[in-house]
Protein backbone atom coordinates (compact mmCIF):
# COMPACT_ATOMS: atom_id res chain seq x y z
CA UNK A 1 0.00 0.00 0.00
CA UNK A 2 1.50 3.32 -1.15
CA UNK A 3 -0.73 5.62 0.87
CA UNK A 4 -2.44 5.36 4.23
CA UNK A 5 -5.60 7.36 4.68
CA UNK A 6 -6.16 8.92 8.10
CA UNK A 7 -9.37 10.97 8.24
CA UNK A 8 -9.11 11.92 4.58
CA UNK A 9 -5.38 12.74 4.57
CA UNK A 10 -3.21 10.41 2.47
CA UNK A 11 0.08 9.68 4.20
CA UNK A 12 2.98 8.18 2.28
CA UNK A 13 3.79 4.70 3.50
CA UNK A 14 7.55 5.39 3.74
CA UNK A 15 10.20 5.44 6.43
CA UNK A 16 12.70 8.26 6.86
CA UNK A 17 15.26 6.66 4.53
CA UNK A 18 12.71 6.13 1.76
CA UNK A 19 11.65 9.77 1.95
CA UNK A 20 15.31 10.80 1.73
CA UNK A 21 15.82 8.68 -1.39
CA UNK A 22 12.68 10.07 -3.04
CA UNK A 23 13.60 13.67 -2.22
CA UNK A 24 17.19 13.28 -3.43
CA UNK A 25 15.96 12.08 -6.81
CA UNK A 26 13.50 14.92 -7.17
CA UNK A 27 16.03 17.55 -6.10
CA UNK A 28 18.56 16.21 -8.61
CA UNK A 29 15.91 16.40 -11.35
CA UNK A 30 14.72 19.89 -10.31
CA UNK A 31 11.18 18.61 -9.96
CA UNK A 32 8.64 20.78 -8.21
CA UNK A 33 7.93 19.02 -4.91
CA UNK A 34 5.65 20.01 -2.07
CA UNK A 35 6.03 18.16 1.22
CA UNK A 36 3.67 18.40 4.18
CA UNK A 37 4.62 16.95 7.55
CA UNK A 38 1.22 16.43 9.11
CA UNK A 39 0.41 15.90 12.78
CA UNK A 40 -3.05 15.23 14.32
CA UNK A 41 -3.67 18.98 14.61
CA UNK A 42 -3.19 19.41 10.87
CA UNK A 43 -5.46 16.47 10.08
CA UNK A 44 -8.17 17.87 12.36
CA UNK A 45 -7.78 21.36 10.88
CA UNK A 46 -8.14 19.92 7.37
CA UNK A 47 -11.33 18.16 8.43
CA UNK A 48 -12.78 21.52 9.48
CA UNK A 49 -11.39 23.61 6.64
CA UNK A 50 -12.26 22.35 3.14
CA UNK A 51 -9.76 24.67 1.45
CA UNK A 52 -6.94 23.31 3.57
CA UNK A 53 -8.07 19.73 2.84
CA UNK A 54 -8.11 20.56 -0.87
CA UNK A 55 -4.48 21.70 -0.69
CA UNK A 56 -3.48 18.49 1.08
CA UNK A 57 -5.38 16.33 -1.41
CA UNK A 58 -4.57 18.08 -4.67
CA UNK A 59 -1.35 20.06 -4.38
CA UNK A 60 1.03 17.98 -2.27
CA UNK A 61 3.53 15.40 -3.47
CA UNK A 62 4.37 13.81 -0.12
CA UNK A 63 2.75 13.76 3.30
CA UNK A 64 4.75 12.43 6.25
CA UNK A 65 3.46 11.31 9.64
CA UNK A 66 4.76 14.03 11.94
CA UNK A 67 3.66 12.80 15.33
CA UNK A 68 3.09 9.67 17.27
CA UNK A 69 -0.66 10.38 17.12
CA UNK A 70 -0.68 9.67 13.37
CA UNK A 71 1.29 6.43 13.83
CA UNK A 72 -1.18 5.31 16.51
CA UNK A 73 -4.17 6.24 14.32
CA UNK A 74 -2.78 4.27 11.36
CA UNK A 75 -2.38 1.28 13.67
CA UNK A 76 -5.94 1.60 14.99
CA UNK A 77 -7.11 1.65 11.35
CA UNK A 78 -5.11 -1.55 10.72
CA UNK A 79 -3.04 0.18 8.03
CA UNK A 80 0.18 0.83 9.97
CA UNK A 81 2.77 3.40 8.92
CA UNK A 82 6.46 2.51 9.43
CA UNK A 83 7.63 5.41 11.59
CA UNK A 84 7.33 9.03 12.58
CA UNK A 85 9.04 11.34 10.09
CA UNK A 86 9.22 14.81 11.60
CA UNK A 87 9.50 18.13 9.84
CA UNK A 88 12.44 19.08 12.03
CA UNK A 89 14.45 15.97 11.18
CA UNK A 90 13.78 16.38 7.45
CA UNK A 91 14.63 20.07 7.67
CA UNK A 92 18.01 19.53 9.36
CA UNK A 93 18.89 16.72 6.94
CA UNK A 94 17.97 18.88 3.94
CA UNK A 95 20.03 21.80 5.30
CA UNK A 96 23.07 19.49 5.57
CA UNK A 97 22.44 18.26 2.04
CA UNK A 98 22.14 21.86 0.80
CA UNK A 99 25.44 22.66 2.49
CA UNK A 100 27.19 19.74 0.78
CA UNK A 101 25.67 20.37 -2.63
CA UNK A 102 25.79 24.18 -2.56
CA UNK A 103 22.04 24.44 -3.07
CA UNK A 104 20.03 27.66 -3.24
CA UNK A 105 17.85 27.91 -0.13
CA UNK A 106 15.00 30.28 0.67
CA UNK A 107 13.86 30.55 4.30
CA UNK A 108 10.69 32.36 5.28
CA UNK A 109 9.05 32.46 8.68
CA UNK A 110 9.40 33.01 12.43
CA UNK A 111 10.09 36.27 14.27
CA UNK A 112 12.70 38.73 12.96
CA UNK A 113 15.24 37.91 15.71
CA UNK A 114 14.79 34.19 15.06
CA UNK A 115 15.34 34.35 11.31
CA UNK A 116 18.34 36.59 11.98
CA UNK A 117 19.84 33.96 14.29
CA UNK A 118 19.11 31.28 11.67
CA UNK A 119 20.94 33.37 9.05
CA UNK A 120 23.97 33.65 11.34
CA UNK A 121 23.97 29.94 11.99
CA UNK A 122 23.84 29.22 8.26
CA UNK A 123 26.72 31.64 7.55
CA UNK A 124 28.78 30.09 10.32
CA UNK A 125 28.01 26.37 10.13
CA UNK A 126 26.43 25.81 6.68
CA UNK A 127 28.64 28.04 4.57
CA UNK A 128 28.12 25.84 1.50
CA UNK A 129 24.50 26.94 1.34
CA UNK A 130 23.61 29.67 -1.10
CA UNK A 131 21.00 31.52 0.95
CA UNK A 132 18.91 33.28 -1.68
CA UNK A 133 16.27 34.51 0.77
CA UNK A 134 15.76 34.83 4.51
CA UNK A 135 12.78 36.77 5.81
CA UNK A 136 10.59 36.71 8.87
CA UNK A 137 7.04 35.45 8.80
CA UNK A 138 5.22 38.60 9.85
CA UNK A 139 4.84 40.19 6.42
CA UNK A 140 1.83 42.33 5.53
CA UNK A 141 1.61 41.55 1.81
CA UNK A 142 -0.63 38.88 0.43
CA UNK A 143 0.70 35.41 -0.20
CA UNK A 144 0.74 35.84 -4.01
CA UNK A 145 3.24 38.71 -3.68
CA UNK A 146 5.43 36.72 -1.33
CA UNK A 147 5.28 33.73 -3.67
CA UNK A 148 6.42 35.91 -6.56
CA UNK A 149 9.44 37.10 -4.57
CA UNK A 150 10.39 33.53 -3.71
CA UNK A 151 10.01 32.36 -7.32
CA UNK A 152 12.27 35.16 -8.59
CA UNK A 153 15.07 34.03 -6.25
CA UNK A 154 15.17 30.67 -8.07
CA UNK A 155 15.61 28.49 -4.99
CA UNK A 156 16.26 24.75 -4.96
CA UNK A 157 14.76 24.42 -1.50
CA UNK A 158 12.07 26.52 0.20
CA UNK A 159 11.25 26.20 3.89
CA UNK A 160 8.23 28.06 5.25
CA UNK A 161 7.93 28.32 9.04
CA UNK A 162 4.65 30.23 9.28
CA UNK A 163 2.51 27.68 11.12
CA UNK A 164 -0.29 25.87 9.33
CA UNK A 165 -2.34 26.47 7.20
CA UNK A 166 -0.52 29.64 6.11
CA UNK A 167 2.74 27.89 5.23
CA UNK A 168 0.87 25.30 3.14
CA UNK A 169 -1.20 28.02 1.42
CA UNK A 170 1.99 29.81 0.39
CA UNK A 171 3.74 26.68 -0.83
CA UNK A 172 0.70 25.46 -2.74
CA UNK A 173 0.84 28.65 -4.84
CA UNK A 174 4.45 27.88 -5.74
CA UNK A 175 3.68 24.22 -6.42
CA UNK A 176 0.82 25.11 -8.75
CA UNK A 177 3.24 27.33 -10.67
CA UNK A 178 5.59 24.34 -10.93
CA UNK A 179 8.46 26.18 -9.26
CA UNK A 180 11.35 23.70 -9.59
CA UNK A 181 12.17 23.46 -5.88
CA UNK A 182 11.50 21.12 -2.99
CA UNK A 183 9.22 23.02 -0.62
CA UNK A 184 8.21 22.14 2.90
CA UNK A 185 6.27 23.76 5.73
CA UNK A 186 8.31 23.42 8.92
CA UNK A 187 6.18 25.01 11.69
CA UNK A 188 8.28 26.01 14.66
CA UNK A 189 11.53 24.53 13.27
CA UNK A 190 13.37 27.85 12.85
CA UNK A 191 12.79 28.59 16.54
CA UNK A 192 14.50 25.32 17.45
CA UNK A 193 17.21 25.54 14.75
CA UNK A 194 18.15 29.06 15.89
CA UNK A 195 18.63 27.79 19.44
CA UNK A 196 15.96 30.18 20.71
CA UNK A 197 13.58 27.41 21.59
CA UNK A 198 14.72 23.99 22.75
CA UNK A 199 13.48 20.72 21.38
CA UNK A 200 12.39 18.24 24.04
CA UNK A 201 15.25 16.30 25.66
CA UNK A 202 15.89 12.87 24.11
CA UNK A 203 14.21 11.06 27.01
CA UNK A 204 10.91 12.84 26.27
CA UNK A 205 11.32 12.10 22.56
CA UNK A 206 12.01 8.41 23.22
CA UNK A 207 8.95 8.12 25.43
CA UNK A 208 6.88 9.90 22.75
CA UNK A 209 6.20 12.68 25.25
CA UNK A 210 7.53 15.55 23.18
CA UNK A 211 4.06 17.10 23.23
CA UNK A 212 4.06 16.96 27.04
CA UNK A 213 7.41 18.76 27.22
CA UNK A 214 6.08 21.51 24.92
CA UNK A 215 3.02 21.80 27.11
CA UNK A 216 5.19 22.24 30.23
CA UNK A 217 7.20 24.97 28.49
CA UNK A 218 4.20 26.70 26.95
CA UNK A 219 1.06 26.01 29.01
CA UNK A 220 -0.94 28.21 26.63
CA UNK A 221 -0.75 25.33 24.14
CA UNK A 222 -3.34 23.43 26.16
CA UNK A 223 -6.15 24.72 23.92
CA UNK A 224 -4.37 23.42 20.83
CA UNK A 225 -3.65 20.10 22.47
CA UNK A 226 -7.27 19.45 23.28
CA UNK A 227 -7.64 18.38 19.65
CA UNK A 228 -5.63 15.23 20.41
CA UNK A 229 -8.34 13.33 22.32
CA UNK A 230 -10.88 14.52 19.74
CA UNK A 231 -8.62 13.18 17.01
CA UNK A 232 -8.47 9.73 18.63
CA UNK A 233 -12.26 9.60 19.01
CA UNK A 234 -12.74 10.60 15.37
CA UNK A 235 -10.26 7.97 14.15
CA UNK A 236 -12.05 5.25 16.15
CA UNK A 237 -15.39 6.38 14.75
CA UNK A 238 -14.02 6.35 11.20
CA UNK A 239 -12.81 2.77 11.77
CA UNK A 240 -16.29 1.67 12.83
CA UNK A 241 -17.71 3.36 9.73
CA UNK A 242 -15.44 1.33 7.44
N1 LIG B 1 4.75 32.43 12.55
C1 LIG B 1 5.06 33.30 11.52
N2 LIG B 1 4.09 34.14 11.04
C2 LIG B 1 2.82 34.15 11.53
C3 LIG B 1 2.51 33.22 12.57
C4 LIG B 1 3.49 32.37 13.04
O1 LIG B 1 6.20 33.32 11.04
O2 LIG B 1 2.01 34.93 11.05
C5 LIG B 1 5.80 31.52 13.02
C6 LIG B 1 6.05 31.51 14.52
O3 LIG B 1 6.94 32.56 14.86
C7 LIG B 1 6.66 30.13 14.70
C8 LIG B 1 5.97 29.30 13.61
O4 LIG B 1 5.38 30.22 12.73
O5 LIG B 1 8.04 30.19 14.45
C9 LIG B 1 4.85 28.39 14.08
O6 LIG B 1 5.17 27.76 15.20
P1 LIG B 1 4.24 26.67 15.88
O7 LIG B 1 4.97 26.22 17.09
O8 LIG B 1 2.86 27.18 16.01
O9 LIG B 1 4.31 25.55 14.77
P2 LIG B 1 3.65 24.12 14.70
O10 LIG B 1 3.19 23.72 16.06
O11 LIG B 1 2.55 24.32 13.71
O12 LIG B 1 4.78 23.28 14.17
CSV table of C-alpha atoms and ligand atoms in Angstrom, one decimal:
chain,number,residue,atom,x,y,z
A,1,UNK,CA,0.0,0.0,0.0
A,2,UNK,CA,1.5,3.3,-1.1
A,3,UNK,CA,-0.7,5.6,0.9
A,4,UNK,CA,-2.4,5.4,4.2
A,5,UNK,CA,-5.6,7.4,4.7
A,6,UNK,CA,-6.2,8.9,8.1
A,7,UNK,CA,-9.4,11.0,8.2
A,8,UNK,CA,-9.1,11.9,4.6
A,9,UNK,CA,-5.4,12.7,4.6
A,10,UNK,CA,-3.2,10.4,2.5
A,11,UNK,CA,0.1,9.7,4.2
A,12,UNK,CA,3.0,8.2,2.3
A,13,UNK,CA,3.8,4.7,3.5
A,14,UNK,CA,7.5,5.4,3.7
A,15,UNK,CA,10.2,5.4,6.4
A,16,UNK,CA,12.7,8.3,6.9
A,17,UNK,CA,15.3,6.7,4.5
A,18,UNK,CA,12.7,6.1,1.8
A,19,UNK,CA,11.6,9.8,1.9
A,20,UNK,CA,15.3,10.8,1.7
A,21,UNK,CA,15.8,8.7,-1.4
A,22,UNK,CA,12.7,10.1,-3.0
A,23,UNK,CA,13.6,13.7,-2.2
A,24,UNK,CA,17.2,13.3,-3.4
A,25,UNK,CA,16.0,12.1,-6.8
A,26,UNK,CA,13.5,14.9,-7.2
A,27,UNK,CA,16.0,17.6,-6.1
A,28,UNK,CA,18.6,16.2,-8.6
A,29,UNK,CA,15.9,16.4,-11.3
A,30,UNK,CA,14.7,19.9,-10.3
A,31,UNK,CA,11.2,18.6,-10.0
A,32,UNK,CA,8.6,20.8,-8.2
A,33,UNK,CA,7.9,19.0,-4.9
A,34,UNK,CA,5.6,20.0,-2.1
A,35,UNK,CA,6.0,18.2,1.2
A,36,UNK,CA,3.7,18.4,4.2
A,37,UNK,CA,4.6,17.0,7.6
A,38,UNK,CA,1.2,16.4,9.1
A,39,UNK,CA,0.4,15.9,12.8
A,40,UNK,CA,-3.0,15.2,14.3
A,41,UNK,CA,-3.7,19.0,14.6
A,42,UNK,CA,-3.2,19.4,10.9
A,43,UNK,CA,-5.5,16.5,10.1
A,44,UNK,CA,-8.2,17.9,12.4
A,45,UNK,CA,-7.8,21.4,10.9
A,46,UNK,CA,-8.1,19.9,7.4
A,47,UNK,CA,-11.3,18.2,8.4
A,48,UNK,CA,-12.8,21.5,9.5
A,49,UNK,CA,-11.4,23.6,6.6
A,50,UNK,CA,-12.3,22.3,3.1
A,51,UNK,CA,-9.8,24.7,1.5
A,52,UNK,CA,-6.9,23.3,3.6
A,53,UNK,CA,-8.1,19.7,2.8
A,54,UNK,CA,-8.1,20.6,-0.9
A,55,UNK,CA,-4.5,21.7,-0.7
A,56,UNK,CA,-3.5,18.5,1.1
A,57,UNK,CA,-5.4,16.3,-1.4
A,58,UNK,CA,-4.6,18.1,-4.7
A,59,UNK,CA,-1.3,20.1,-4.4
A,60,UNK,CA,1.0,18.0,-2.3
A,61,UNK,CA,3.5,15.4,-3.5
A,62,UNK,CA,4.4,13.8,-0.1
A,63,UNK,CA,2.7,13.8,3.3
A,64,UNK,CA,4.7,12.4,6.3
A,65,UNK,CA,3.5,11.3,9.6
A,66,UNK,CA,4.8,14.0,11.9
A,67,UNK,CA,3.7,12.8,15.3
A,68,UNK,CA,3.1,9.7,17.3
A,69,UNK,CA,-0.7,10.4,17.1
A,70,UNK,CA,-0.7,9.7,13.4
A,71,UNK,CA,1.3,6.4,13.8
A,72,UNK,CA,-1.2,5.3,16.5
A,73,UNK,CA,-4.2,6.2,14.3
A,74,UNK,CA,-2.8,4.3,11.4
A,75,UNK,CA,-2.4,1.3,13.7
A,76,UNK,CA,-5.9,1.6,15.0
A,77,UNK,CA,-7.1,1.7,11.4
A,78,UNK,CA,-5.1,-1.5,10.7
A,79,UNK,CA,-3.0,0.2,8.0
A,80,UNK,CA,0.2,0.8,10.0
A,81,UNK,CA,2.8,3.4,8.9
A,82,UNK,CA,6.5,2.5,9.4
A,83,UNK,CA,7.6,5.4,11.6
A,84,UNK,CA,7.3,9.0,12.6
A,85,UNK,CA,9.0,11.3,10.1
A,86,UNK,CA,9.2,14.8,11.6
A,87,UNK,CA,9.5,18.1,9.8
A,88,UNK,CA,12.4,19.1,12.0
A,89,UNK,CA,14.4,16.0,11.2
A,90,UNK,CA,13.8,16.4,7.4
A,91,UNK,CA,14.6,20.1,7.7
A,92,UNK,CA,18.0,19.5,9.4
A,93,UNK,CA,18.9,16.7,6.9
A,94,UNK,CA,18.0,18.9,3.9
A,95,UNK,CA,20.0,21.8,5.3
A,96,UNK,CA,23.1,19.5,5.6
A,97,UNK,CA,22.4,18.3,2.0
A,98,UNK,CA,22.1,21.9,0.8
A,99,UNK,CA,25.4,22.7,2.5
A,100,UNK,CA,27.2,19.7,0.8
A,101,UNK,CA,25.7,20.4,-2.6
A,102,UNK,CA,25.8,24.2,-2.6
A,103,UNK,CA,22.0,24.4,-3.1
A,104,UNK,CA,20.0,27.7,-3.2
A,105,UNK,CA,17.9,27.9,-0.1
A,106,UNK,CA,15.0,30.3,0.7
A,107,UNK,CA,13.9,30.6,4.3
A,108,UNK,CA,10.7,32.4,5.3
A,109,UNK,CA,9.1,32.5,8.7
A,110,UNK,CA,9.4,33.0,12.4
A,111,UNK,CA,10.1,36.3,14.3
A,112,UNK,CA,12.7,38.7,13.0
A,113,UNK,CA,15.2,37.9,15.7
A,114,UNK,CA,14.8,34.2,15.1
A,115,UNK,CA,15.3,34.4,11.3
A,116,UNK,CA,18.3,36.6,12.0
A,117,UNK,CA,19.8,34.0,14.3
A,118,UNK,CA,19.1,31.3,11.7
A,119,UNK,CA,20.9,33.4,9.1
A,120,UNK,CA,24.0,33.6,11.3
A,121,UNK,CA,24.0,29.9,12.0
A,122,UNK,CA,23.8,29.2,8.3
A,123,UNK,CA,26.7,31.6,7.5
A,124,UNK,CA,28.8,30.1,10.3
A,125,UNK,CA,28.0,26.4,10.1
A,126,UNK,CA,26.4,25.8,6.7
A,127,UNK,CA,28.6,28.0,4.6
A,128,UNK,CA,28.1,25.8,1.5
A,129,UNK,CA,24.5,26.9,1.3
A,130,UNK,CA,23.6,29.7,-1.1
A,131,UNK,CA,21.0,31.5,1.0
A,132,UNK,CA,18.9,33.3,-1.7
A,133,UNK,CA,16.3,34.5,0.8
A,134,UNK,CA,15.8,34.8,4.5
A,135,UNK,CA,12.8,36.8,5.8
A,136,UNK,CA,10.6,36.7,8.9
A,137,UNK,CA,7.0,35.4,8.8
A,138,UNK,CA,5.2,38.6,9.9
A,139,UNK,CA,4.8,40.2,6.4
A,140,UNK,CA,1.8,42.3,5.5
A,141,UNK,CA,1.6,41.6,1.8
A,142,UNK,CA,-0.6,38.9,0.4
A,143,UNK,CA,0.7,35.4,-0.2
A,144,UNK,CA,0.7,35.8,-4.0
A,145,UNK,CA,3.2,38.7,-3.7
A,146,UNK,CA,5.4,36.7,-1.3
A,147,UNK,CA,5.3,33.7,-3.7
A,148,UNK,CA,6.4,35.9,-6.6
A,149,UNK,CA,9.4,37.1,-4.6
A,150,UNK,CA,10.4,33.5,-3.7
A,151,UNK,CA,10.0,32.4,-7.3
A,152,UNK,CA,12.3,35.2,-8.6
A,153,UNK,CA,15.1,34.0,-6.2
A,154,UNK,CA,15.2,30.7,-8.1
A,155,UNK,CA,15.6,28.5,-5.0
A,156,UNK,CA,16.3,24.7,-5.0
A,157,UNK,CA,14.8,24.4,-1.5
A,158,UNK,CA,12.1,26.5,0.2
A,159,UNK,CA,11.2,26.2,3.9
A,160,UNK,CA,8.2,28.1,5.3
A,161,UNK,CA,7.9,28.3,9.0
A,162,UNK,CA,4.7,30.2,9.3
A,163,UNK,CA,2.5,27.7,11.1
A,164,UNK,CA,-0.3,25.9,9.3
A,165,UNK,CA,-2.3,26.5,7.2
A,166,UNK,CA,-0.5,29.6,6.1
A,167,UNK,CA,2.7,27.9,5.2
A,168,UNK,CA,0.9,25.3,3.1
A,169,UNK,CA,-1.2,28.0,1.4
A,170,UNK,CA,2.0,29.8,0.4
A,171,UNK,CA,3.7,26.7,-0.8
A,172,UNK,CA,0.7,25.5,-2.7
A,173,UNK,CA,0.8,28.6,-4.8
A,174,UNK,CA,4.5,27.9,-5.7
A,175,UNK,CA,3.7,24.2,-6.4
A,176,UNK,CA,0.8,25.1,-8.7
A,177,UNK,CA,3.2,27.3,-10.7
A,178,UNK,CA,5.6,24.3,-10.9
A,179,UNK,CA,8.5,26.2,-9.3
A,180,UNK,CA,11.4,23.7,-9.6
A,181,UNK,CA,12.2,23.5,-5.9
A,182,UNK,CA,11.5,21.1,-3.0
A,183,UNK,CA,9.2,23.0,-0.6
A,184,UNK,CA,8.2,22.1,2.9
A,185,UNK,CA,6.3,23.8,5.7
A,186,UNK,CA,8.3,23.4,8.9
A,187,UNK,CA,6.2,25.0,11.7
A,188,UNK,CA,8.3,26.0,14.7
A,189,UNK,CA,11.5,24.5,13.3
A,190,UNK,CA,13.4,27.9,12.8
A,191,UNK,CA,12.8,28.6,16.5
A,192,UNK,CA,14.5,25.3,17.5
A,193,UNK,CA,17.2,25.5,14.8
A,194,UNK,CA,18.2,29.1,15.9
A,195,UNK,CA,18.6,27.8,19.4
A,196,UNK,CA,16.0,30.2,20.7
A,197,UNK,CA,13.6,27.4,21.6
A,198,UNK,CA,14.7,24.0,22.8
A,199,UNK,CA,13.5,20.7,21.4
A,200,UNK,CA,12.4,18.2,24.0
A,201,UNK,CA,15.3,16.3,25.7
A,202,UNK,CA,15.9,12.9,24.1
A,203,UNK,CA,14.2,11.1,27.0
A,204,UNK,CA,10.9,12.8,26.3
A,205,UNK,CA,11.3,12.1,22.6
A,206,UNK,CA,12.0,8.4,23.2
A,207,UNK,CA,9.0,8.1,25.4
A,208,UNK,CA,6.9,9.9,22.8
A,209,UNK,CA,6.2,12.7,25.2
A,210,UNK,CA,7.5,15.6,23.2
A,211,UNK,CA,4.1,17.1,23.2
A,212,UNK,CA,4.1,17.0,27.0
A,213,UNK,CA,7.4,18.8,27.2
A,214,UNK,CA,6.1,21.5,24.9
A,215,UNK,CA,3.0,21.8,27.1
A,216,UNK,CA,5.2,22.2,30.2
A,217,UNK,CA,7.2,25.0,28.5
A,218,UNK,CA,4.2,26.7,26.9
A,219,UNK,CA,1.1,26.0,29.0
A,220,UNK,CA,-0.9,28.2,26.6
A,221,UNK,CA,-0.7,25.3,24.1
A,222,UNK,CA,-3.3,23.4,26.2
A,223,UNK,CA,-6.2,24.7,23.9
A,224,UNK,CA,-4.4,23.4,20.8
A,225,UNK,CA,-3.6,20.1,22.5
A,226,UNK,CA,-7.3,19.4,23.3
A,227,UNK,CA,-7.6,18.4,19.6
A,228,UNK,CA,-5.6,15.2,20.4
A,229,UNK,CA,-8.3,13.3,22.3
A,230,UNK,CA,-10.9,14.5,19.7
A,231,UNK,CA,-8.6,13.2,17.0
A,232,UNK,CA,-8.5,9.7,18.6
A,233,UNK,CA,-12.3,9.6,19.0
A,234,UNK,CA,-12.7,10.6,15.4
A,235,UNK,CA,-10.3,8.0,14.2
A,236,UNK,CA,-12.1,5.3,16.1
A,237,UNK,CA,-15.4,6.4,14.8
A,238,UNK,CA,-14.0,6.3,11.2
A,239,UNK,CA,-12.8,2.8,11.8
A,240,UNK,CA,-16.3,1.7,12.8
A,241,UNK,CA,-17.7,3.4,9.7
A,242,UNK,CA,-15.4,1.3,7.4
B,1,LIG,N1,4.7,32.4,12.5
B,1,LIG,C1,5.1,33.3,11.5
B,1,LIG,N2,4.1,34.1,11.0
B,1,LIG,C2,2.8,34.1,11.5
B,1,LIG,C3,2.5,33.2,12.6
B,1,LIG,C4,3.5,32.4,13.0
B,1,LIG,O1,6.2,33.3,11.0
B,1,LIG,O2,2.0,34.9,11.0
B,1,LIG,C5,5.8,31.5,13.0
B,1,LIG,C6,6.0,31.5,14.5
B,1,LIG,O3,6.9,32.6,14.9
B,1,LIG,C7,6.7,30.1,14.7
B,1,LIG,C8,6.0,29.3,13.6
B,1,LIG,O4,5.4,30.2,12.7
B,1,LIG,O5,8.0,30.2,14.4
B,1,LIG,C9,4.8,28.4,14.1
B,1,LIG,O6,5.2,27.8,15.2
B,1,LIG,P1,4.2,26.7,15.9
B,1,LIG,O7,5.0,26.2,17.1
B,1,LIG,O8,2.9,27.2,16.0
B,1,LIG,O9,4.3,25.5,14.8
B,1,LIG,P2,3.7,24.1,14.7
B,1,LIG,O10,3.2,23.7,16.1
B,1,LIG,O11,2.5,24.3,13.7
B,1,LIG,O12,4.8,23.3,14.2
